[in-house]
């Protein structure tokens, strides 16, 4: 597992760095609620996040340009579940690997944002 983590970090470390707060917000969107729940249980079982927020029935809209002129189309994909975790910058790669390993979703939609500010007490608690 350590070699997989190192390979993952070597390949994707340019996507995130270290923030002033030392914390990151990792968001993922799942097709089914029970898969999102399994991911969160696994993240907490491995103490990879301080907290998680789950939003159910997130409507995903996409826009397609059919001819790139006037004919355009908007369509909605079915409702999804979005989970957001707050984690230490150093544990982002491990969190992503754990979620992918647990859910078996290789092309998971994941976004990582660095938390630029937080109270000192919250940072200490979250780390």
CSV table of C-alpha atoms in Angstrom, one decimal:
chain,number,residue,atom,x,y,z
A,1,UNK,CA,0.0,0.0,0.0
A,2,UNK,CA,2.9,2.4,0.8
A,3,UNK,CA,4.3,2.0,-2.7
A,4,UNK,CA,0.9,2.7,-4.3
A,5,UNK,CA,0.6,5.8,-2.1
A,6,UNK,CA,4.0,7.0,-3.1
A,7,UNK,CA,3.2,6.4,-6.8
A,8,UNK,CA,-0.1,8.2,-6.5
A,9,UNK,CA,1.5,11.2,-4.8
A,10,UNK,CA,4.3,11.3,-7.4
A,11,UNK,CA,1.8,11.4,-10.2
A,12,UNK,CA,-0.8,13.8,-8.7
A,13,UNK,CA,1.0,16.0,-6.1
A,14,UNK,CA,1.0,18.9,-8.5
A,15,UNK,CA,-2.8,19.0,-8.1
A,16,UNK,CA,-2.6,20.2,-4.5
A,17,UNK,CA,0.1,21.5,-2.2
A,18,UNK,CA,0.3,22.7,1.4
A,19,UNK,CA,-2.1,25.5,2.4
A,20,UNK,CA,-1.6,28.1,5.1
A,21,UNK,CA,-4.0,26.3,7.4
A,22,UNK,CA,-2.6,22.9,6.6
A,23,UNK,CA,-6.1,21.6,5.8
A,24,UNK,CA,-7.9,20.7,2.6
A,25,UNK,CA,-11.5,20.1,1.6
A,26,UNK,CA,-11.9,17.0,-0.5
A,27,UNK,CA,-15.3,16.6,-2.3
A,28,UNK,CA,-16.5,13.6,-4.3
A,29,UNK,CA,-19.7,12.8,-6.1
A,30,UNK,CA,-21.2,9.4,-6.0
A,31,UNK,CA,-24.0,7.8,-8.1
A,32,UNK,CA,-25.5,6.0,-5.1
A,33,UNK,CA,-26.0,7.1,-1.5
A,34,UNK,CA,-24.9,3.7,0.0
A,35,UNK,CA,-21.5,4.0,-1.8
A,36,UNK,CA,-21.0,7.5,-0.4
A,37,UNK,CA,-21.8,6.1,3.1
A,38,UNK,CA,-19.3,3.3,2.6
A,39,UNK,CA,-16.6,5.8,1.6
A,40,UNK,CA,-17.2,8.0,4.6
A,41,UNK,CA,-17.2,5.0,7.0
A,42,UNK,CA,-13.8,3.9,5.5
A,43,UNK,CA,-12.4,7.4,5.7
A,44,UNK,CA,-13.4,7.7,9.4
A,45,UNK,CA,-12.2,4.1,10.2
A,46,UNK,CA,-8.8,5.2,9.0
A,47,UNK,CA,-8.9,8.6,10.7
A,48,UNK,CA,-8.3,10.4,7.4
A,49,UNK,CA,-10.8,13.2,8.0
A,50,UNK,CA,-11.9,15.4,10.8
A,51,UNK,CA,-15.4,15.8,9.6
A,52,UNK,CA,-17.7,15.0,6.6
A,53,UNK,CA,-20.7,16.6,5.1
A,54,UNK,CA,-23.1,14.7,2.9
A,55,UNK,CA,-25.6,16.2,0.5
A,56,UNK,CA,-28.2,13.9,-1.0
A,57,UNK,CA,-30.0,14.4,-4.3
A,58,UNK,CA,-27.5,16.8,-5.9
A,59,UNK,CA,-28.8,17.5,-9.4
A,60,UNK,CA,-26.1,17.4,-12.0
A,61,UNK,CA,-26.7,19.6,-15.0
A,62,UNK,CA,-24.5,19.5,-18.1
A,63,UNK,CA,-24.5,21.7,-21.2
A,64,UNK,CA,-23.6,20.3,-24.6
A,65,UNK,CA,-22.9,22.3,-27.7
A,66,UNK,CA,-24.4,20.4,-30.6
A,67,UNK,CA,-23.2,22.6,-33.4
A,68,UNK,CA,-21.4,25.3,-31.4
A,69,UNK,CA,-23.8,27.8,-32.9
A,70,UNK,CA,-27.4,28.4,-31.8
A,71,UNK,CA,-28.4,24.8,-31.3
A,72,UNK,CA,-27.5,23.9,-27.7
A,73,UNK,CA,-28.9,21.4,-25.3
A,74,UNK,CA,-29.1,21.2,-21.5
A,75,UNK,CA,-29.9,17.9,-19.8
A,76,UNK,CA,-30.0,16.7,-16.3
A,77,UNK,CA,-28.3,13.6,-15.0
A,78,UNK,CA,-30.0,11.7,-12.2
A,79,UNK,CA,-29.6,12.8,-8.6
A,80,UNK,CA,-26.3,12.1,-7.0
A,81,UNK,CA,-24.7,12.2,-3.5
A,82,UNK,CA,-21.9,14.6,-2.7
A,83,UNK,CA,-19.6,14.1,0.2
A,84,UNK,CA,-17.1,16.7,1.5
A,85,UNK,CA,-14.4,15.8,3.9
A,86,UNK,CA,-12.0,18.1,5.8
A,87,UNK,CA,-8.5,16.6,6.1
A,88,UNK,CA,-4.9,17.4,6.7
A,89,UNK,CA,-3.0,18.4,3.6
A,90,UNK,CA,-0.5,15.5,4.1
A,91,UNK,CA,-3.4,13.0,4.1
A,92,UNK,CA,-5.1,14.0,0.9
A,93,UNK,CA,-3.5,11.3,-1.2
A,94,UNK,CA,-4.3,8.6,1.3
A,95,UNK,CA,-7.9,9.8,1.6
A,96,UNK,CA,-8.4,9.6,-2.2
A,97,UNK,CA,-6.7,6.2,-2.4
A,98,UNK,CA,-8.9,4.9,0.4
A,99,UNK,CA,-12.1,6.2,-1.1
A,100,UNK,CA,-11.3,4.7,-4.5
A,101,UNK,CA,-10.2,1.4,-3.0
A,102,UNK,CA,-13.4,1.1,-0.9
A,103,UNK,CA,-15.8,2.2,-3.6
A,104,UNK,CA,-14.1,0.5,-6.5
A,105,UNK,CA,-14.9,3.6,-8.6
A,106,UNK,CA,-11.7,4.3,-10.6
A,107,UNK,CA,-13.0,7.4,-12.4
A,108,UNK,CA,-14.4,9.1,-9.3
A,109,UNK,CA,-15.2,12.8,-9.6
A,110,UNK,CA,-13.0,14.3,-6.9
A,111,UNK,CA,-12.1,18.0,-6.2
A,112,UNK,CA,-9.5,19.2,-3.7
A,113,UNK,CA,-9.6,22.7,-2.3
A,114,UNK,CA,-7.1,24.1,0.1
A,115,UNK,CA,-8.5,25.8,3.2
A,116,UNK,CA,-6.8,29.1,3.3
A,117,UNK,CA,-8.1,30.2,6.7
A,118,UNK,CA,-9.6,28.8,9.9
A,119,UNK,CA,-9.4,29.5,13.6
A,120,UNK,CA,-6.4,28.1,15.4
A,121,UNK,CA,-8.6,25.9,17.6
A,122,UNK,CA,-10.3,24.3,14.6
A,123,UNK,CA,-7.0,23.7,12.8
A,124,UNK,CA,-5.6,22.0,15.9
A,125,UNK,CA,-8.8,19.9,16.3
A,126,UNK,CA,-8.9,18.9,12.6
A,127,UNK,CA,-5.3,17.9,12.5
